[in-house]
Each structure stands twice: as structure tokens, then as C-alpha cells.
Amino acid sequence: MNLQKFFSRHPRAAVAFSGGVDSAYLLYAAKKYGEKVCAYYVKSEFQPRFELEDAVRLAAGLDAELKILELEVLSDPCVKENPSDRCYHCKRAIFSAIMEAAKEDGFPVLLDGTNASDDASDRPGMKALQELSVLSPLRECGLTKAKIRTLSKEAGLFTWDKPAYACLATRLPTGEGITPEKLAAVEAAEDFLFSLGFTDFRVRTRNGSAKLQLREAQWPLLLKHREAILEKLKEYYTAAVLDLEVRE
């Protein structure tokens, strides 16, 4: 199976689009090989502003139709209370909303960007995709994350080297209730670090403190801006600490 053959079998398809590396390449392939495609982006409390901006930019560059759906995921107690299977409940809500919109628009199948590198045993959200019969062509075609980055670069997609970015809710420990205020604090803190030149990092919340997870190569940048970072993060957190177990 390759993507050209996949889209010959599914020429009309809806794409669950996040603006990340995988769904960006999937949308590119759908536009290249399919007959009709529409991308659906779900705007919720869990997505930072830049993800929506990237999604809009990428869709425009591909001349792909993009529909933005708004969903209040925190209205579901199974999401707001942040249990160990939160991702399952969140994914089910998001993909159910996309499926409903796609069905109304006349699309018989919904696709997502799960790739062959993704470990199903470590991604509870995949259970929701299976239950809803969402298809994952990148995974079906054996495309790994590394291969997708290479193909994206060849295709001229600006997302080819975009760092992986999990939703804002992953910054809170399991069992700690999620609130809009906590999510806003994470987004503001990470936006500030982005503005200083940091890449591929996380600001995690622990008992009211911010725990920074950085690549070791960026520690000198942290020292350079230490005072400014402390001042900014203390607008939202009681303390800021560095995780000595560096990001891989």
C-alpha cells in the first residue's frame, strides 16, 4: 500500500488536521492524490494559538479547504478531572465532532495523521480512533516520523522540521484537575520561552511550580535569560525549577 493507491480507494476524504508534521503531510498527499478533501481543525482549550496559525498557513499554502470547529473539551468531566484515560475521552469528543461535520459535508471517511512510529500501547487516544473507524493512511502505508519529515521537506512544507508538540493538558500531572487558568499559564510561559529562542521544550506544572524540561544544548540560553525567565514565570507559578533529566 502507498498513499497514491490509498487515495485511489478513498478519493473523497476528510482530514483531521492539527497543523503538525504528520497531518500536514497527510493533507498534502490528500490534495495530490485525492479527488476532494477538506481539513478540519478543532479549536479547544487544549490547543495553543500558534497551532491554529500554522494550520491556517499550511492549508492556505496547499490551497486546501479548512474548516475550524470550536469545542469546549473541559465541559466533559472525564476530561476536566484529568484521569489516566483523559486522552481517550478527549480524542473521542474531538473526532466525533469532526465526523459529524464531515458527514454533513458529504465525506464518507475521516483520516488522521497517526504514523508507523506511533506506539499504540502508549497512546490511549488510538482506542477512540479505532472505535470511530478513523483511518490512518500514514500508518497503513508504513511511513515513520523520520520518513514523513524527509518527504515533507521534499514537498516544500514548512512543517518538515517542526518539533513535536503535545496538547497543553499534558503539562499537568494525571489526577490534577484542568482549568482554563492553568492552561493559559502554560501557554503564556511557553510563548515567552519561544520568544527567547527556545525550541522543543516543555513547561510542566507541579504543585503550583513550573518545571522546565529543556534539551541540554539550550541550557546556556537558560542561564543567559535566567532572571527574565524567573520574573515571567513567577507571574503564574510559585517557583520555577529545571528538570535535570534533559529532554531527549
mmCIF file of C-alpha atoms in Angstrom:
data_model
loop_
_atom_site.group_PDB
_atom_site.id
_atom_site.type_symbol
_atom_site.label_atom_id
_atom_site.label_comp_id
_atom_site.label_asym_id
_atom_site.label_seq_id
_atom_site.Cartn_x
_atom_site.Cartn_y
_atom_site.Cartn_z
ATOM 1 C CA MET A 1 0.000 0.000 0.000
ATOM 2 C CA ASN A 2 1.185 3.513 -0.811
ATOM 3 C CA LEU A 3 -0.586 6.838 -0.477
ATOM 4 C CA GLN A 4 -1.449 7.087 -4.158
ATOM 5 C CA LYS A 5 -3.186 3.715 -4.032
ATOM 6 C CA PHE A 6 -4.862 4.597 -0.723
ATOM 7 C CA PHE A 7 -6.428 7.722 -2.180
ATOM 8 C CA SER A 8 -7.489 5.897 -5.319
ATOM 9 C CA ARG A 9 -9.612 3.779 -2.955
ATOM 10 C CA HIS A 10 -10.728 6.765 -0.864
ATOM 11 C CA PRO A 11 -10.853 9.714 -3.287
ATOM 12 C CA ARG A 12 -13.190 11.805 -1.078
ATOM 13 C CA ALA A 13 -11.909 12.247 2.441
ATOM 14 C CA ALA A 14 -11.968 14.482 5.477
ATOM 15 C CA VAL A 15 -8.657 15.068 7.255
ATOM 16 C CA ALA A 16 -8.390 15.705 10.979
ATOM 17 C CA PHE A 17 -5.837 18.499 10.825
ATOM 18 C CA SER A 18 -3.725 19.774 13.714
ATOM 19 C CA GLY A 19 -1.089 21.751 11.828
ATOM 20 C CA GLY A 20 1.632 19.344 12.934
ATOM 21 C CA VAL A 21 4.138 17.399 10.827
ATOM 22 C CA ASP A 22 2.028 14.303 10.229
ATOM 23 C CA SER A 23 -1.370 15.790 9.466
ATOM 24 C CA ALA A 24 0.303 18.436 7.290
ATOM 25 C CA TYR A 25 1.892 15.794 5.083
ATOM 26 C CA LEU A 26 -1.333 13.800 5.054
ATOM 27 C CA LEU A 27 -3.238 16.848 3.799
ATOM 28 C CA TYR A 28 -0.568 17.430 1.150
ATOM 29 C CA ALA A 29 -0.919 13.816 -0.050
ATOM 30 C CA ALA A 30 -4.719 14.020 0.002
ATOM 31 C CA LYS A 31 -4.600 17.136 -2.171
ATOM 32 C CA LYS A 32 -2.093 15.488 -4.516
ATOM 33 C CA TYR A 33 -3.756 12.105 -4.941
ATOM 34 C CA GLY A 34 -7.379 12.525 -3.870
ATOM 35 C CA GLU A 35 -10.321 13.991 -5.740
ATOM 36 C CA LYS A 36 -11.870 16.060 -2.959
ATOM 37 C CA VAL A 37 -10.575 16.782 0.513
ATOM 38 C CA CYS A 38 -11.413 19.071 3.402
ATOM 39 C CA ALA A 39 -9.311 19.666 6.502
ATOM 40 C CA TYR A 40 -10.989 20.059 9.903
ATOM 41 C CA TYR A 41 -9.233 21.780 12.785
ATOM 42 C CA VAL A 42 -10.782 21.571 16.237
ATOM 43 C CA LYS A 43 -10.133 24.682 18.297
ATOM 44 C CA SER A 44 -10.322 23.869 22.003
ATOM 45 C CA GLU A 45 -8.866 24.948 25.307
ATOM 46 C CA PHE A 46 -6.021 22.480 24.787
ATOM 47 C CA GLN A 47 -4.528 23.977 21.612
ATOM 48 C CA PRO A 48 -2.145 26.957 21.745
ATOM 49 C CA ARG A 49 -2.726 29.841 19.360
ATOM 50 C CA PHE A 50 0.327 29.081 17.195
ATOM 51 C CA GLU A 51 -1.039 25.651 16.256
ATOM 52 C CA LEU A 52 -4.116 27.241 14.700
ATOM 53 C CA GLU A 53 -1.926 29.816 12.941
ATOM 54 C CA ASP A 54 0.243 27.032 11.499
ATOM 55 C CA ALA A 55 -2.839 25.102 10.378
ATOM 56 C CA VAL A 56 -4.287 28.119 8.585
ATOM 57 C CA ARG A 57 -0.941 28.916 6.945
ATOM 58 C CA LEU A 58 -0.360 25.352 5.758
ATOM 59 C CA ALA A 59 -3.871 24.900 4.391
ATOM 60 C CA ALA A 60 -3.616 28.190 2.526
ATOM 61 C CA GLY A 61 -0.284 27.159 1.032
ATOM 62 C CA LEU A 62 -1.820 23.936 -0.250
ATOM 63 C CA ASP A 63 -4.990 25.683 -1.406
ATOM 64 C CA ALA A 64 -6.897 23.225 0.771
ATOM 65 C CA GLU A 65 -10.313 23.909 2.254
ATOM 66 C CA LEU A 66 -10.084 24.283 6.024
ATOM 67 C CA LYS A 67 -12.965 24.310 8.478
ATOM 68 C CA ILE A 68 -12.398 25.353 12.083
ATOM 69 C CA LEU A 69 -14.668 23.723 14.646
ATOM 70 C CA GLU A 70 -14.919 25.046 18.190
ATOM 71 C CA LEU A 71 -15.274 22.543 21.024
ATOM 72 C CA GLU A 72 -15.269 23.017 24.806
ATOM 73 C CA VAL A 73 -13.478 19.840 25.837
ATOM 74 C CA LEU A 74 -13.492 20.843 29.510
ATOM 75 C CA SER A 75 -17.272 20.526 29.549
ATOM 76 C CA ASP A 76 -16.682 16.758 29.799
ATOM 77 C CA PRO A 77 -15.901 15.756 33.428
ATOM 78 C CA CYS A 78 -13.880 12.802 32.116
ATOM 79 C CA VAL A 79 -11.540 15.331 30.549
ATOM 80 C CA LYS A 80 -11.644 18.111 33.136
ATOM 81 C CA GLU A 81 -10.832 15.790 36.049
ATOM 82 C CA ASN A 82 -7.734 14.611 34.156
ATOM 83 C CA PRO A 83 -7.877 10.839 34.777
ATOM 84 C CA SER A 84 -5.313 8.458 33.310
ATOM 85 C CA ASP A 85 -7.530 7.881 30.271
ATOM 86 C CA ARG A 86 -8.214 11.582 29.655
ATOM 87 C CA CYS A 87 -6.719 11.370 26.179
ATOM 88 C CA TYR A 88 -9.239 8.700 25.192
ATOM 89 C CA HIS A 89 -12.209 10.836 26.214
ATOM 90 C CA CYS A 90 -10.740 13.966 24.634
ATOM 91 C CA LYS A 91 -9.939 12.237 21.335
ATOM 92 C CA ARG A 92 -13.380 10.696 21.197
ATOM 93 C CA ALA A 93 -15.029 14.096 21.679
ATOM 94 C CA ILE A 94 -12.808 15.778 19.081
ATOM 95 C CA PHE A 95 -13.128 13.115 16.411
ATOM 96 C CA SER A 96 -16.851 12.720 16.998
ATOM 97 C CA ALA A 97 -17.256 16.437 16.323
ATOM 98 C CA ILE A 98 -15.183 16.195 13.143
ATOM 99 C CA MET A 99 -17.062 13.116 11.949
ATOM 100 C CA GLU A 100 -20.395 14.847 12.401
ATOM 101 C CA ALA A 101 -19.240 17.878 10.410
ATOM 102 C CA ALA A 102 -17.588 15.733 7.732
ATOM 103 C CA LYS A 103 -20.698 13.615 7.323
ATOM 104 C CA GLU A 104 -22.820 16.720 6.827
ATOM 105 C CA ASP A 105 -20.327 17.840 4.170
ATOM 106 C CA GLY A 106 -20.618 14.535 2.335
ATOM 107 C CA PHE A 107 -17.288 12.908 3.190
ATOM 108 C CA PRO A 108 -17.527 9.122 3.682
ATOM 109 C CA VAL A 109 -14.231 8.666 5.555
ATOM 110 C CA LEU A 110 -12.213 10.538 8.160
ATOM 111 C CA LEU A 111 -8.408 10.343 8.198
ATOM 112 C CA ASP A 112 -5.887 11.184 10.888
ATOM 113 C CA GLY A 113 -2.115 11.584 10.919
ATOM 114 C CA THR A 114 -1.094 8.641 13.117
ATOM 115 C CA ASN A 115 2.166 7.280 11.687
ATOM 116 C CA ALA A 116 4.038 3.985 11.752
ATOM 117 C CA SER A 117 6.324 5.181 14.561
ATOM 118 C CA ASP A 118 3.450 5.782 16.979
ATOM 119 C CA ASP A 119 3.165 3.172 19.720
ATOM 120 C CA ALA A 120 -0.492 2.187 20.064
ATOM 121 C CA SER A 121 0.107 0.787 23.562
ATOM 122 C CA ASP A 122 1.264 4.218 24.728
ATOM 123 C CA ARG A 123 -1.490 6.264 23.097
ATOM 124 C CA PRO A 124 -4.921 5.745 24.693
ATOM 125 C CA GLY A 125 -6.386 8.124 22.142
ATOM 126 C CA MET A 126 -5.883 5.472 19.459
ATOM 127 C CA LYS A 127 -8.632 3.413 21.067
ATOM 128 C CA ALA A 128 -11.083 6.204 20.322
ATOM 129 C CA LEU A 129 -9.927 6.363 16.695
ATOM 130 C CA GLN A 130 -10.457 2.624 16.296
ATOM 131 C CA GLU A 131 -13.922 2.786 17.833
ATOM 132 C CA LEU A 132 -14.909 5.574 15.433
ATOM 133 C CA SER A 133 -13.387 3.801 12.395
ATOM 134 C CA VAL A 134 -10.978 6.656 11.682
ATOM 135 C CA LEU A 135 -8.400 5.626 9.063
ATOM 136 C CA SER A 136 -4.669 6.310 9.454
ATOM 137 C CA PRO A 137 -3.133 6.134 5.959
ATOM 138 C CA LEU A 138 0.378 7.147 7.041
ATOM 139 C CA ARG A 139 0.432 4.211 9.434
ATOM 140 C CA GLU A 140 -1.177 1.861 6.902
ATOM 141 C CA CYS A 141 1.497 2.788 4.367
ATOM 142 C CA GLY A 142 4.337 2.196 6.839
ATOM 143 C CA LEU A 143 5.507 5.815 6.948
ATOM 144 C CA THR A 144 7.575 6.598 10.029
ATOM 145 C CA LYS A 145 8.007 10.042 11.554
ATOM 146 C CA ALA A 146 11.525 10.314 10.101
ATOM 147 C CA LYS A 147 10.308 9.400 6.624
ATOM 148 C CA ILE A 148 7.427 11.852 6.852
ATOM 149 C CA ARG A 149 9.838 14.652 7.755
ATOM 150 C CA THR A 150 12.002 13.777 4.741
ATOM 151 C CA LEU A 151 9.021 13.654 2.382
ATOM 152 C CA SER A 152 7.669 16.901 3.842
ATOM 153 C CA LYS A 153 10.970 18.649 3.195
ATOM 154 C CA GLU A 154 10.981 17.390 -0.393
ATOM 155 C CA ALA A 155 7.423 18.672 -0.780
ATOM 156 C CA GLY A 156 8.416 22.115 0.490
ATOM 157 C CA LEU A 157 6.214 22.008 3.605
ATOM 158 C CA PHE A 158 7.409 24.396 6.326
ATOM 159 C CA THR A 159 6.306 21.855 8.925
ATOM 160 C CA TRP A 160 9.031 19.366 7.944
ATOM 161 C CA ASP A 161 11.238 20.255 10.929
ATOM 162 C CA LYS A 162 8.517 21.388 13.315
ATOM 163 C CA PRO A 163 9.127 19.919 16.801
ATOM 164 C CA ALA A 164 6.532 17.515 18.174
ATOM 165 C CA TYR A 165 4.041 19.363 20.327
ATOM 166 C CA ALA A 166 1.598 17.613 22.645
ATOM 167 C CA CYS A 167 -1.522 19.445 23.799
ATOM 168 C CA LEU A 168 -1.372 21.835 26.756
ATOM 169 C CA ALA A 169 -3.204 19.379 29.030
ATOM 170 C CA THR A 170 -0.163 17.084 29.014
ATOM 171 C CA ARG A 171 1.724 19.647 31.096
ATOM 172 C CA LEU A 172 -0.425 18.836 34.140
ATOM 173 C CA PRO A 173 0.077 15.619 36.138
ATOM 174 C CA THR A 174 -2.611 12.965 35.890
ATOM 175 C CA GLY A 175 -5.279 13.433 38.543
ATOM 176 C CA GLU A 176 -4.831 17.200 38.852
ATOM 177 C CA GLY A 177 -7.946 18.965 37.642
ATOM 178 C CA ILE A 178 -7.605 21.002 34.482
ATOM 179 C CA THR A 179 -8.787 24.620 34.414
ATOM 180 C CA PRO A 180 -8.640 27.307 31.723
ATOM 181 C CA GLU A 181 -6.380 29.340 34.023
ATOM 182 C CA LYS A 182 -3.794 26.557 34.311
ATOM 183 C CA LEU A 183 -3.783 26.044 30.548
ATOM 184 C CA ALA A 184 -3.429 29.782 29.933
ATOM 185 C CA ALA A 185 -0.451 29.899 32.316
ATOM 186 C CA VAL A 186 1.296 27.079 30.446
ATOM 187 C CA GLU A 187 0.684 28.734 27.085
ATOM 188 C CA ALA A 188 1.944 32.119 28.299
ATOM 189 C CA ALA A 189 5.070 30.590 29.831
ATOM 190 C CA GLU A 190 5.880 28.555 26.729
ATOM 191 C CA ASP A 191 5.171 31.505 24.425
ATOM 192 C CA PHE A 192 7.705 33.533 26.408
ATOM 193 C CA LEU A 193 10.363 30.846 26.094
ATOM 194 C CA PHE A 194 9.659 30.539 22.368
ATOM 195 C CA SER A 195 10.235 34.288 22.070
ATOM 196 C CA LEU A 196 13.689 33.870 23.630
ATOM 197 C CA GLY A 197 14.701 31.261 21.067
ATOM 198 C CA PHE A 198 13.969 28.030 22.936
ATOM 199 C CA THR A 199 12.710 25.079 20.886
ATOM 200 C CA ASP A 200 11.437 21.583 21.666
ATOM 201 C CA PHE A 201 10.830 22.074 25.386
ATOM 202 C CA ARG A 202 8.037 21.755 27.936
ATOM 203 C CA VAL A 203 6.857 23.807 30.906
ATOM 204 C CA ARG A 204 5.179 21.330 33.228
ATOM 205 C CA THR A 205 3.074 22.177 36.275
ATOM 206 C CA ARG A 206 3.895 20.532 39.594
ATOM 207 C CA ASN A 207 2.156 21.661 42.811
ATOM 208 C CA GLY A 208 1.932 25.248 41.634
ATOM 209 C CA SER A 209 5.519 25.310 40.363
ATOM 210 C CA ALA A 210 6.826 25.317 36.800
ATOM 211 C CA LYS A 211 9.244 22.559 35.843
ATOM 212 C CA LEU A 212 11.261 23.305 32.708
ATOM 213 C CA GLN A 213 12.282 20.404 30.503
ATOM 214 C CA LEU A 214 14.914 21.513 28.008
ATOM 215 C CA ARG A 215 17.458 19.968 25.707
ATOM 216 C CA GLU A 216 20.922 20.195 27.246
ATOM 217 C CA ALA A 217 22.188 22.263 24.313
ATOM 218 C CA GLN A 218 19.813 25.040 25.357
ATOM 219 C CA TRP A 219 20.923 25.280 28.969
ATOM 220 C CA PRO A 220 23.342 28.136 28.140
ATOM 221 C CA LEU A 221 20.367 30.057 26.752
ATOM 222 C CA LEU A 222 18.548 29.427 30.019
ATOM 223 C CA LEU A 223 21.446 30.852 32.019
ATOM 224 C CA LYS A 224 21.624 33.870 29.734
ATOM 225 C CA HIS A 225 17.956 34.724 30.320
ATOM 226 C CA ARG A 226 17.587 33.270 33.829
ATOM 227 C CA GLU A 227 16.401 36.434 35.544
ATOM 228 C CA ALA A 228 13.896 37.335 32.826
ATOM 229 C CA ILE A 229 12.524 33.789 32.814
ATOM 230 C CA LEU A 230 12.129 33.736 36.587
ATOM 231 C CA GLU A 231 10.380 37.100 36.548
ATOM 232 C CA LYS A 232 7.961 35.987 33.832
ATOM 233 C CA LEU A 233 7.181 32.537 35.207
ATOM 234 C CA LYS A 234 6.540 33.876 38.691
ATOM 235 C CA GLU A 235 3.591 35.779 37.260
ATOM 236 C CA TYR A 236 1.900 32.387 37.017
ATOM 237 C CA TYR A 237 3.801 29.993 39.297
ATOM 238 C CA THR A 238 5.122 29.952 42.856
ATOM 239 C CA ALA A 239 8.533 28.749 41.672
ATOM 240 C CA ALA A 240 10.433 27.663 38.568
ATOM 241 C CA VAL A 241 12.797 24.691 38.526
ATOM 242 C CA LEU A 242 14.935 22.958 35.898
ATOM 243 C CA ASP A 243 14.469 19.250 35.265
ATOM 244 C CA LEU A 244 17.996 17.782 35.255
ATOM 245 C CA GLU A 245 16.760 14.784 33.293
ATOM 246 C CA VAL A 246 17.157 16.514 29.937
ATOM 247 C CA ARG A 247 14.727 16.101 27.048
ATOM 248 C CA GLU A 248 15.893 13.517 24.526
#
